[in-house]
Amino acid sequence: QPTWVDPAFPMKELNTSHYPATRAAKVAEHYLNYHHGSPSKWFMVHAIERATSEDIPEVGTKYHIQFSVQEQATKKIVENCIAEILFRQTEGQSTPEVNCTCDDLLKIKTSDADHALYHHIKHQPHLVTGTDIPDSQGNIPKEMEPLWYLGGIGASFIMWQQSNESTLYNMAHIHNVKQLNSENDLLAFDYVVLLHEMVSQVKKKKNHSSICPSII
Amino acid sequence: IQIWMHEINRTHPHFVDMFSVGQSFEGRPLYVLQLGKKSRRDKKAVWIDCGVHAREWIGPAFCQWFVKEALHSYHSDPVTRRLMNQLYFYIMPVFNVDGYHFSWTKDRFWRKTRSKNAKFHCRGVDANRNWKVKWCEEGASSHPCDETYCGPFPESEPEVKAVANFLRKQRKRVKAYISIHAYAQMLLYPYSYKYATIPNFNCVELAAHNAVLALYSAYGVRYRYGPASTTLYVSSGSSMDWAYKNGIPYAFAFELRDTGYFGFLLPETLINPTCTETTRAVKTISTSLLKKCS
């Protein structure tokens, strides 16, 4: 349970509309998607209820965020998410440390859809590929949606790692995805994605591989 | 879009006037539509520009939508009628025509203009960092290859210079400046370049609050609102800050849908709801102009 009041270090109440809270919440979003996302489950921050931060001398800044998320495929809103995000003050970039739980996260059941996808891909005669997802007009063929989500999960890991108090990352585009050969039960994919960083407005091309296990 | 503008101009002679404020770097005309019941020349005015950043396609779509909506609902909606009678709207559907064209033909994620640089092979200036207000300080880059490149000097971009000239000339009449961007779902007001409260904070904050409420009333979509520097990020040389400094009391920048799921690649199905809700917000801001506020 995160502590709300630590007498040693003063807590600063943050405006939930301002960027310190929204950037920290975005990091929690990436964390959630990496740990709990699936080819049929994708979370976006819905509303920030409360946010505080504390400066820990010699260590960094720790944020406490109370927020809700919306699952994008089902449009279900999951309330009562609590996250602690620690941005360490280091020379270069260091991955923010995150603790995040939502009350009813596990109530969104996607194992059937995910299993069905696994078997569908496993039994394809050819290795699955895709390019330009979404296309310029924002279209995604229905059969590409799970690969879009899967790419997002991999991208979430990278975006989580790359985040700090001066960044806000989103995955902008999947340039291409290629299923890799694998001898065992795992499905493996190679992605080239475009990440958009809001503060610098930079777009970064990143490579990542996603592994889809047989049992989720 | 140009063909559509010509058609709108041709079919609504009592409400629309199409003119050009100048030429883009690549020689394209910079078209603006004057929208409103033609009567006295000295009516108060609202300026709305879309497509300052090329990849933000929902912007030009919104500008077109707003014009269509205003003309279609003049007879049926008393609020529209009042606004069209008492104000002129100057709508610039595509501010950065060269960049927009480039994003359709070569690079979907292009942001800047397409001006050539003397020393580097990189092209383009961030048209929202090129205005003469604290130019090229924090939140802008002096490197030509960067996305937030401020340009070699303020108003170096012909598009920026053309609009600045128009707004300078019309400063007595223009009472609101609205720039449409994407994405983040925010309604921003000055300052972008510093953390400080504007003198007419109470009036602007109230207008923003009501606008966001009106927007929410359409489909329940939440927008954050506040000064740009604290809500989004610090940036210098922005059109919104320049407009405010130039004497326009209500200066806003919208960041439309969404918050990163589709990002710049907002699908066609979301154009209608985004434009519908944003129209409510813009109408609310425009209505605020007609009320006294100190």
Coordinates of C-alpha atoms in Angstrom, one line a residue:
Chain A
Q1 CA 0.0 0.0 0.0
P2 CA 1.5 3.3 -0.9
T3 CA 1.9 5.7 2.0
W4 CA 0.2 9.0 1.5
V5 CA 1.9 11.0 4.2
D6 CA 5.6 10.6 5.1
P7 CA 6.6 13.2 7.7
A8 CA 10.2 13.2 6.5
F9 CA 9.6 14.4 2.9
P10 CA 6.8 16.9 2.2
M11 CA 4.1 15.9 -0.3
K12 CA 3.1 18.4 -2.9
E13 CA -0.4 18.3 -4.2
L14 CA -0.4 18.4 -8.0
N15 CA -2.9 19.9 -10.4
T16 CA -4.4 16.8 -12.2
S17 CA -4.6 18.8 -15.4
H18 CA -1.0 19.9 -15.5
Y19 CA 1.9 18.0 -17.1
P20 CA 3.7 16.7 -14.1
A21 CA 0.7 14.5 -13.2
T22 CA -0.2 13.6 -16.8
R23 CA 3.4 12.6 -17.7
A24 CA 3.7 10.4 -14.6
A25 CA 0.3 8.8 -15.3
K26 CA 1.4 8.1 -18.9
V27 CA 4.3 6.1 -17.5
A28 CA 1.9 4.1 -15.4
E29 CA -0.2 3.5 -18.6
H30 CA 2.9 2.1 -20.4
Y31 CA 3.6 -0.1 -17.3
L32 CA 0.0 -1.4 -17.2
N33 CA 0.0 -2.2 -20.9
Y34 CA 3.3 -4.0 -20.8
H35 CA 2.3 -6.1 -17.8
H36 CA -1.4 -6.6 -18.4
G37 CA -2.1 -5.8 -22.1
S38 CA -2.8 -8.4 -24.6
P39 CA -3.7 -8.6 -28.3
S40 CA -7.3 -7.8 -27.2
K41 CA -6.6 -5.6 -24.2
W42 CA -5.2 -2.0 -24.4
F43 CA -5.4 0.7 -21.6
M44 CA -5.4 4.4 -21.8
V45 CA -5.5 6.8 -18.8
H46 CA -9.1 8.0 -18.5
A47 CA -9.1 10.5 -15.7
I48 CA -6.7 11.5 -13.0
E49 CA -8.5 11.8 -9.6
R50 CA -5.6 12.9 -7.4
A51 CA -1.8 13.3 -7.8
T52 CA 1.0 14.2 -5.4
S53 CA 4.7 14.2 -5.6
E54 CA 7.6 14.2 -3.2
D55 CA 11.2 15.2 -3.8
I56 CA 13.5 12.7 -2.2
P57 CA 16.9 14.3 -1.8
E58 CA 19.8 12.4 -3.5
V59 CA 17.3 10.0 -5.0
G60 CA 14.7 11.6 -7.2
T61 CA 11.0 12.5 -7.3
K62 CA 8.2 10.0 -6.5
Y63 CA 4.7 10.5 -7.8
H64 CA 1.5 9.0 -6.4
I65 CA -1.3 9.0 -8.8
Q66 CA -4.9 7.9 -8.3
F67 CA -6.6 7.4 -11.7
S68 CA -8.9 5.4 -13.9
V69 CA -8.1 3.7 -17.2
Q70 CA -10.3 2.8 -20.1
E71 CA -9.8 -0.5 -21.9
Q72 CA -10.0 0.5 -25.6
A73 CA -11.4 -2.7 -27.1
T74 CA -14.3 -3.1 -24.7
K75 CA -14.5 0.6 -23.7
K76 CA -14.8 -0.6 -20.1
I77 CA -13.5 1.9 -17.5
V78 CA -11.4 0.5 -14.6
E79 CA -11.5 2.8 -11.6
N80 CA -9.3 2.8 -8.5
C81 CA -5.9 2.5 -10.1
I82 CA -3.1 3.6 -7.8
A83 CA 0.5 4.1 -9.1
E84 CA 3.8 5.1 -7.5
I85 CA 6.3 6.3 -10.0
L86 CA 9.9 7.0 -9.0
F87 CA 12.0 9.1 -11.4
R88 CA 15.6 8.7 -10.2
Q89 CA 18.0 11.6 -10.6
T90 CA 20.7 10.0 -12.7
E91 CA 23.3 11.1 -15.2
G92 CA 21.5 9.6 -18.2
Q93 CA 18.2 8.0 -18.8
S94 CA 17.0 5.5 -16.3
T95 CA 13.8 3.5 -16.4
P96 CA 11.2 4.9 -14.0
E97 CA 10.4 2.5 -11.1
V98 CA 6.7 1.8 -11.1
N99 CA 4.3 0.1 -8.7
C100 CA 0.8 0.0 -10.1
T101 CA -2.4 -1.8 -9.2
C102 CA -6.1 -1.4 -10.3
D103 CA -8.9 -2.9 -8.4
D104 CA -10.8 -4.7 -11.2
L105 CA -8.1 -5.1 -13.8
L106 CA -8.5 -8.9 -13.8
K107 CA -12.2 -8.6 -14.4
I108 CA -11.6 -7.8 -18.1
K109 CA -11.3 -11.3 -19.5
T110 CA -9.7 -11.7 -22.8
S111 CA -8.1 -15.2 -22.5
D112 CA -10.6 -16.7 -24.9
A113 CA -9.9 -14.1 -27.6
D114 CA -6.2 -14.4 -27.0
H115 CA -6.2 -18.2 -27.2
A116 CA -8.2 -18.1 -30.4
L117 CA -5.7 -15.7 -31.9
Y118 CA -2.8 -17.9 -30.9
H119 CA -4.4 -20.9 -32.5
H120 CA -5.4 -18.9 -35.6
I121 CA -1.8 -17.7 -36.2
K122 CA -0.3 -21.1 -35.3
H123 CA -2.3 -22.8 -38.0
Q124 CA -1.7 -20.3 -40.8
P125 CA 0.3 -21.8 -43.7
H126 CA 2.5 -18.8 -43.9
L127 CA 4.2 -16.5 -41.5
V128 CA 2.1 -13.5 -40.7
T129 CA 3.2 -10.0 -41.8
G130 CA 1.7 -6.5 -41.8
T131 CA 2.7 -3.0 -42.8
D132 CA 1.5 0.5 -42.3
I133 CA -0.8 0.0 -39.2
P134 CA -2.9 2.2 -39.0
D135 CA -2.7 3.6 -42.5
S136 CA -2.6 7.3 -43.2
Q137 CA -6.3 7.7 -42.8
G138 CA -6.3 5.7 -39.5
N139 CA -7.7 2.5 -40.9
I140 CA -6.8 -0.8 -39.5
P141 CA -8.0 -4.0 -41.1
K142 CA -10.0 -6.1 -38.5
E143 CA -7.5 -9.0 -38.7
M144 CA -4.6 -6.6 -38.0
E145 CA -6.0 -5.2 -34.8
P146 CA -4.5 -7.9 -32.5
L147 CA -1.1 -7.3 -34.1
W148 CA -1.5 -3.6 -33.6
Y149 CA -2.2 -4.2 -29.9
L150 CA 0.7 -6.7 -29.6
G151 CA 3.0 -4.1 -31.2
G152 CA 1.7 -1.6 -28.7
I153 CA 2.6 -3.9 -25.8
G154 CA 6.2 -4.2 -27.0
A155 CA 6.3 -0.5 -27.6
S156 CA 5.0 0.1 -24.1
F157 CA 8.1 -1.6 -22.7
I158 CA 10.4 0.7 -24.7
M159 CA 8.3 3.8 -23.9
W160 CA 8.4 2.9 -20.2
Q161 CA 12.2 2.5 -20.3
Q162 CA 12.6 5.8 -22.2
S163 CA 10.3 7.9 -20.1
N164 CA 11.3 10.6 -17.6
E165 CA 9.7 13.8 -16.2
S166 CA 10.3 15.6 -19.5
T167 CA 8.7 13.1 -21.9
L168 CA 5.3 11.9 -23.0
Y169 CA 5.4 8.9 -25.3
N170 CA 2.8 7.3 -27.5
M171 CA 3.2 4.7 -30.3
A172 CA 2.3 6.6 -33.5
H173 CA 2.5 3.9 -36.1
I174 CA 3.5 0.3 -36.9
H175 CA 5.8 0.5 -39.9
N176 CA 5.9 -3.2 -40.3
V177 CA 5.6 -6.5 -38.4
K178 CA 7.0 -9.9 -39.4
Q179 CA 6.4 -13.2 -37.7
L180 CA 9.6 -15.0 -37.0
N181 CA 10.3 -18.7 -37.3
S182 CA 10.2 -20.5 -34.0
E183 CA 10.8 -24.1 -33.3
N184 CA 8.9 -24.3 -30.0
D185 CA 5.3 -23.3 -29.0
L186 CA 6.1 -19.6 -28.8
L187 CA 5.0 -17.2 -31.5
A188 CA 7.5 -14.5 -32.1
F189 CA 7.2 -11.2 -34.1
D190 CA 9.7 -8.6 -35.2
Y191 CA 8.3 -5.0 -35.2
V192 CA 9.4 -1.7 -36.5
V193 CA 7.4 1.0 -34.8
L194 CA 7.3 4.8 -34.8
L195 CA 7.1 6.4 -31.3
H196 CA 6.0 10.0 -30.9
E197 CA 7.5 12.0 -28.1
M198 CA 5.2 15.0 -27.3
V199 CA 7.6 17.4 -25.6
S200 CA 10.3 17.4 -28.3
Q201 CA 7.8 16.4 -31.0
V202 CA 10.3 13.9 -32.1
K203 CA 9.4 10.7 -33.9
K204 CA 11.7 7.7 -33.2
K205 CA 11.8 4.5 -35.2
K206 CA 12.3 1.5 -32.9
N207 CA 12.7 -2.2 -33.4
H208 CA 11.2 -4.7 -31.0
S209 CA 10.3 -8.3 -30.8
S210 CA 7.2 -9.6 -29.1
I211 CA 6.8 -13.1 -28.0
C212 CA 3.3 -14.6 -27.7
P213 CA 3.3 -17.5 -25.3
S214 CA 0.9 -20.4 -25.8
I215 CA -0.6 -20.0 -22.3
I216 CA -1.5 -16.5 -21.1
Chain B
I1 CA -10.0 21.8 -50.0
Q2 CA -9.3 24.7 -52.4
I3 CA -12.0 23.6 -54.7
W4 CA -14.4 23.2 -51.8
M5 CA -13.6 26.8 -50.7
H6 CA -14.2 28.2 -54.1
E7 CA -17.6 26.3 -54.2
I8 CA -18.6 27.6 -50.7
N9 CA -17.6 31.1 -51.8
R10 CA -19.6 30.8 -55.0
T11 CA -22.8 29.4 -53.4
H12 CA -23.0 31.7 -50.3
P13 CA -22.4 35.3 -51.5
H14 CA -24.1 36.9 -48.6
F15 CA -22.1 35.0 -46.0
V16 CA -18.8 34.1 -47.4
D17 CA -15.8 35.9 -48.9
M18 CA -12.7 34.0 -50.0
F19 CA -9.4 35.8 -50.2
S20 CA -5.7 35.1 -50.0
V21 CA -3.2 36.5 -47.5
G22 CA -0.1 35.6 -49.4
Q23 CA 1.9 32.7 -50.8
S24 CA 3.5 29.7 -49.3
F25 CA 7.2 28.9 -49.7
E26 CA 6.4 26.6 -52.6
G27 CA 4.1 29.2 -54.2
R28 CA 0.7 28.0 -53.1
P29 CA -2.0 30.6 -52.3
L30 CA -2.8 31.0 -48.6
Y31 CA -6.6 31.1 -48.7
V32 CA -8.9 32.4 -45.9
L33 CA -12.7 32.4 -45.7
Q34 CA -14.5 35.3 -44.2
L35 CA -17.6 33.8 -42.7
G36 CA -20.6 35.8 -41.4
K37 CA -23.6 37.9 -42.5
K38 CA -22.2 40.6 -44.7
S39 CA -23.1 43.9 -43.1
R40 CA -21.0 46.6 -41.4
R41 CA -17.2 46.3 -42.1
D42 CA -16.3 46.9 -38.5
K43 CA -17.9 43.9 -36.9
K44 CA -15.8 42.1 -34.2
A45 CA -14.0 39.1 -35.6
V46 CA -12.8 35.7 -34.6
W47 CA -9.7 34.2 -36.3
I48 CA -9.5 30.4 -36.6
D49 CA -6.5 28.6 -38.2
C50 CA -6.1 24.9 -38.8
G51 CA -3.2 22.8 -40.1
V52 CA -0.2 24.8 -38.7
H53 CA 1.4 21.4 -38.2
A54 CA 1.1 19.3 -41.3
R55 CA 0.5 15.9 -39.7
E56 CA -2.5 17.1 -37.6
W57 CA -5.1 16.2 -40.2
I58 CA -8.1 16.5 -38.0
G59 CA -7.4 20.3 -37.9
P60 CA -8.2 21.2 -41.6
A61 CA -11.2 18.8 -41.3
F62 CA -12.5 20.8 -38.4
C63 CA -12.1 24.1 -40.1
Q64 CA -14.1 22.8 -43.1
W65 CA -16.7 21.3 -40.7
F66 CA -17.1 24.6 -38.8
V67 CA -17.8 26.5 -42.0
K68 CA -20.3 23.9 -43.2
E69 CA -22.1 23.8 -39.9
A70 CA -22.3 27.6 -39.5
L71 CA -23.8 27.9 -43.0
H72 CA -26.3 25.0 -42.6
S73 CA -27.6 25.9 -39.2
Y74 CA -27.9 29.7 -39.7
H75 CA -31.7 29.5 -40.1
S76 CA -32.3 26.7 -37.6
D77 CA -30.0 27.6 -34.7
P78 CA -30.5 31.0 -32.9
V79 CA -26.9 30.8 -31.5
T80 CA -25.4 30.3 -34.9
R81 CA -27.6 33.1 -36.3
R82 CA -26.5 35.5 -33.6
L83 CA -22.8 34.7 -34.0
M84 CA -23.0 35.0 -37.8
N85 CA -24.9 38.3 -37.6
Q86 CA -22.7 39.9 -35.0
L87 CA -19.2 38.6 -35.9
Y88 CA -17.0 37.8 -38.8
F89 CA -15.1 34.5 -38.6
Y90 CA -11.8 34.4 -40.5
I91 CA -11.2 30.7 -41.1
M92 CA -7.9 29.4 -42.6
P93 CA -8.4 25.7 -43.3
V94 CA -4.8 24.9 -44.2
F95 CA -2.2 27.3 -42.7
N96 CA 0.8 25.1 -43.7
V97 CA -0.3 24.2 -47.2
D98 CA 3.2 22.9 -48.3
G99 CA 3.6 20.7 -45.3
Y100 CA 0.1 19.4 -45.6
H101 CA 0.6 18.5 -49.2
F102 CA 3.9 16.8 -48.2
S103 CA 2.2 14.8 -45.5
W104 CA -0.3 13.4 -48.0
T105 CA 2.3 12.5 -50.7
K106 CA 5.6 11.8 -49.0
D107 CA 5.7 11.6 -45.2
R108 CA 2.6 11.2 -43.1
F109 CA 4.4 12.4 -40.0
W110 CA 5.8 15.7 -41.4
R111 CA 5.2 18.6 -39.0
K112 CA 7.1 21.7 -40.2
T113 CA 6.9 24.0 -43.3
R114 CA 8.9 23.0 -46.4
S115 CA 11.3 26.0 -46.6
K116 CA 14.8 25.3 -47.7
N117 CA 17.7 25.9 -45.3
A118 CA 20.9 27.6 -46.4
K119 CA 23.4 25.5 -44.5
F120 CA 21.7 22.2 -43.8
H121 CA 20.0 19.6 -46.0
C122 CA 17.0 19.6 -43.6
R123 CA 13.9 21.5 -44.6
G124 CA 11.2 23.2 -42.8
V125 CA 10.5 25.4 -39.8
D126 CA 8.1 24.8 -36.9
A127 CA 5.4 27.3 -37.9
N128 CA 4.4 27.4 -34.2
R129 CA 7.8 28.5 -33.0
N130 CA 8.4 31.2 -35.7
W131 CA 6.3 34.1 -34.2
K132 CA 7.9 37.2 -32.8
V133 CA 7.2 36.6 -29.1
K134 CA 10.2 35.5 -26.9
W135 CA 11.4 33.9 -30.2
C136 CA 13.6 30.9 -30.0
E137 CA 14.0 30.7 -26.2
E138 CA 12.9 27.7 -24.1
G139 CA 10.9 25.0 -25.9
A140 CA 12.2 25.7 -29.4
S141 CA 15.3 24.6 -31.2
S142 CA 17.8 26.6 -33.2
H143 CA 18.8 23.5 -35.2
P144 CA 17.3 23.3 -38.7
C145 CA 16.9 19.5 -38.5
D146 CA 14.8 19.6 -35.3
E147 CA 11.0 19.3 -35.2
T148 CA 10.7 22.5 -33.2
Y149 CA 13.2 24.6 -35.3
C150 CA 12.3 28.2 -34.7
G151 CA 13.7 29.4 -38.1
P152 CA 16.5 31.7 -39.0
F153 CA 14.6 34.7 -37.6
P154 CA 11.0 35.5 -36.5
E155 CA 8.4 35.5 -39.3
S156 CA 11.0 33.9 -41.7
E157 CA 8.2 31.7 -42.9
P158 CA 6.0 33.4 -45.6
E159 CA 3.0 31.6 -44.1
V160 CA 3.6 33.1 -40.7
K161 CA 4.4 36.5 -42.1
A162 CA 1.3 36.6 -44.2
V163 CA -1.0 35.8 -41.3
A164 CA 0.8 38.1 -38.9
N165 CA 0.5 40.9 -41.4
F166 CA -3.3 40.3 -41.7
L167 CA -3.8 40.1 -37.9
R168 CA -1.7 43.2 -37.4
K169 CA -3.9 45.1 -39.9
Q170 CA -7.1 43.8 -38.4
R171 CA -6.1 44.1 -34.7
K172 CA -8.9 46.6 -33.8
R173 CA -11.6 44.1 -34.9
V174 CA -10.1 40.6 -34.0
K175 CA -11.1 39.8 -30.5
A176 CA -10.4 36.0 -30.5
Y177 CA -7.6 33.9 -31.9
I178 CA -8.0 30.2 -32.1
S179 CA -5.4 27.7 -33.5
I180 CA -6.4 24.1 -34.0
H181 CA -3.9 21.4 -33.4
A182 CA -3.8 17.7 -32.4
Y183 CA -3.5 15.6 -30.3
A184 CA -3.9 15.7 -26.5
Q185 CA -7.5 16.7 -25.9
M186 CA -6.7 20.1 -24.4
L187 CA -7.8 23.7 -24.5
L188 CA -4.8 26.0 -23.9
Y189 CA -4.4 29.7 -23.3
P190 CA -1.4 31.9 -22.7
Y191 CA 1.4 31.8 -21.7
S192 CA 3.3 29.1 -23.5
Y193 CA 6.7 30.8 -23.0
K194 CA 6.5 31.3 -19.2
Y195 CA 4.8 30.2 -16.0
A196 CA 2.7 33.3 -15.3
T197 CA -0.9 34.3 -15.1
I198 CA -2.3 36.5 -17.8
P199 CA -3.9 39.9 -16.8
N200 CA -7.4 38.8 -17.9
F201 CA -7.2 35.4 -16.4
N202 CA -10.7 35.4 -14.9
C203 CA -12.4 36.1 -18.3
V204 CA -10.2 33.7 -20.3
E205 CA -10.4 30.9 -17.7
L206 CA -14.2 31.2 -17.5
A207 CA -14.5 31.0 -21.3
A208 CA -12.2 28.0 -21.4
H209 CA -14.2 26.3 -18.6
N210 CA -17.5 26.8 -20.4
A211 CA -16.0 25.7 -23.7
V212 CA -14.8 22.4 -22.3
L213 CA -18.1 21.9 -20.6
A214 CA -19.9 22.5 -23.9
L215 CA -17.5 20.1 -25.6
Y216 CA -18.2 17.4 -23.0
S217 CA -21.9 17.8 -23.4
A218 CA -21.7 16.3 -26.9
Y219 CA -20.2 12.8 -26.2
G220 CA -18.7 12.9 -22.7
V221 CA -15.2 13.5 -23.9
R222 CA -12.8 15.0 -21.3
Y223 CA -10.5 17.9 -22.3
R224 CA -7.9 19.4 -19.9
Y225 CA -7.6 23.1 -20.0
G226 CA -5.2 25.7 -18.6
P227 CA -2.2 27.8 -19.5
A228 CA -0.1 26.0 -22.1
S229 CA 3.1 26.2 -20.1
T230 CA 1.8 24.2 -17.2
T231 CA -0.8 22.0 -19.0
L232 CA 1.3 20.8 -22.0
Y233 CA 4.8 22.2 -22.1
V234 CA 6.8 25.4 -22.3
S235 CA 7.4 26.7 -25.8
S236 CA 8.4 30.0 -27.3
G237 CA 7.4 31.8 -30.5
S238 CA 3.9 30.4 -30.6
S239 CA 1.1 32.0 -32.6
M240 CA -1.2 32.0 -29.5
D241 CA 1.3 34.0 -27.4
W242 CA 1.9 36.3 -30.3
A243 CA -1.8 36.9 -30.8
Y244 CA -2.3 37.7 -27.2
K245 CA 0.7 40.1 -27.1
N246 CA -0.7 41.7 -30.2
G247 CA -3.8 42.7 -28.3
I248 CA -6.2 39.9 -28.9
P249 CA -7.8 39.3 -25.5
Y250 CA -9.0 35.7 -26.1
A251 CA -6.2 33.6 -27.5
F252 CA -6.5 29.8 -27.5
A253 CA -4.9 26.7 -28.9
F254 CA -7.0 23.5 -29.1
E255 CA -5.3 20.1 -29.1
L256 CA -8.1 17.9 -30.5
R257 CA -8.7 14.1 -30.2
D258 CA -7.3 11.7 -29.1
T259 CA -4.8 11.2 -26.3
G260 CA -2.4 8.8 -28.1
Y261 CA -4.4 5.7 -29.1
F262 CA -4.6 6.7 -32.7
G263 CA -2.7 10.0 -32.2
F264 CA -2.2 11.8 -35.5
L265 CA -3.9 8.9 -37.4
L266 CA -7.4 9.6 -36.2
P267 CA -9.8 7.4 -38.3
E268 CA -12.5 8.8 -40.5
T269 CA -15.3 7.6 -38.1
L270 CA -14.0 9.9 -35.4
I271 CA -14.0 13.1 -37.6
N272 CA -17.7 13.8 -37.2
P273 CA -17.8 13.4 -33.4
T274 CA -14.5 15.3 -32.9
C275 CA -15.7 18.2 -35.1
T276 CA -19.2 18.2 -33.6
E277 CA -18.0 18.6 -30.0
T278 CA -15.3 21.1 -30.9
T279 CA -17.8 23.2 -32.8
R280 CA -19.7 23.5 -29.5
A281 CA -16.6 24.7 -27.8
V282 CA -15.7 27.3 -30.4
K283 CA -19.3 28.6 -30.4
T284 CA -19.1 29.0 -26.7
I285 CA -15.8 31.0 -26.9
S286 CA -17.3 33.2 -29.6
T287 CA -20.4 33.8 -27.5
S288 CA -18.1 34.9 -24.7
L289 CA -16.9 37.7 -26.9
L290 CA -20.3 39.2 -27.1
K291 CA -20.5 39.4 -23.3
K292 CA -18.8 41.9 -21.2
C293 CA -16.0 40.7 -19.0
S294 CA -13.3 42.6 -17.2

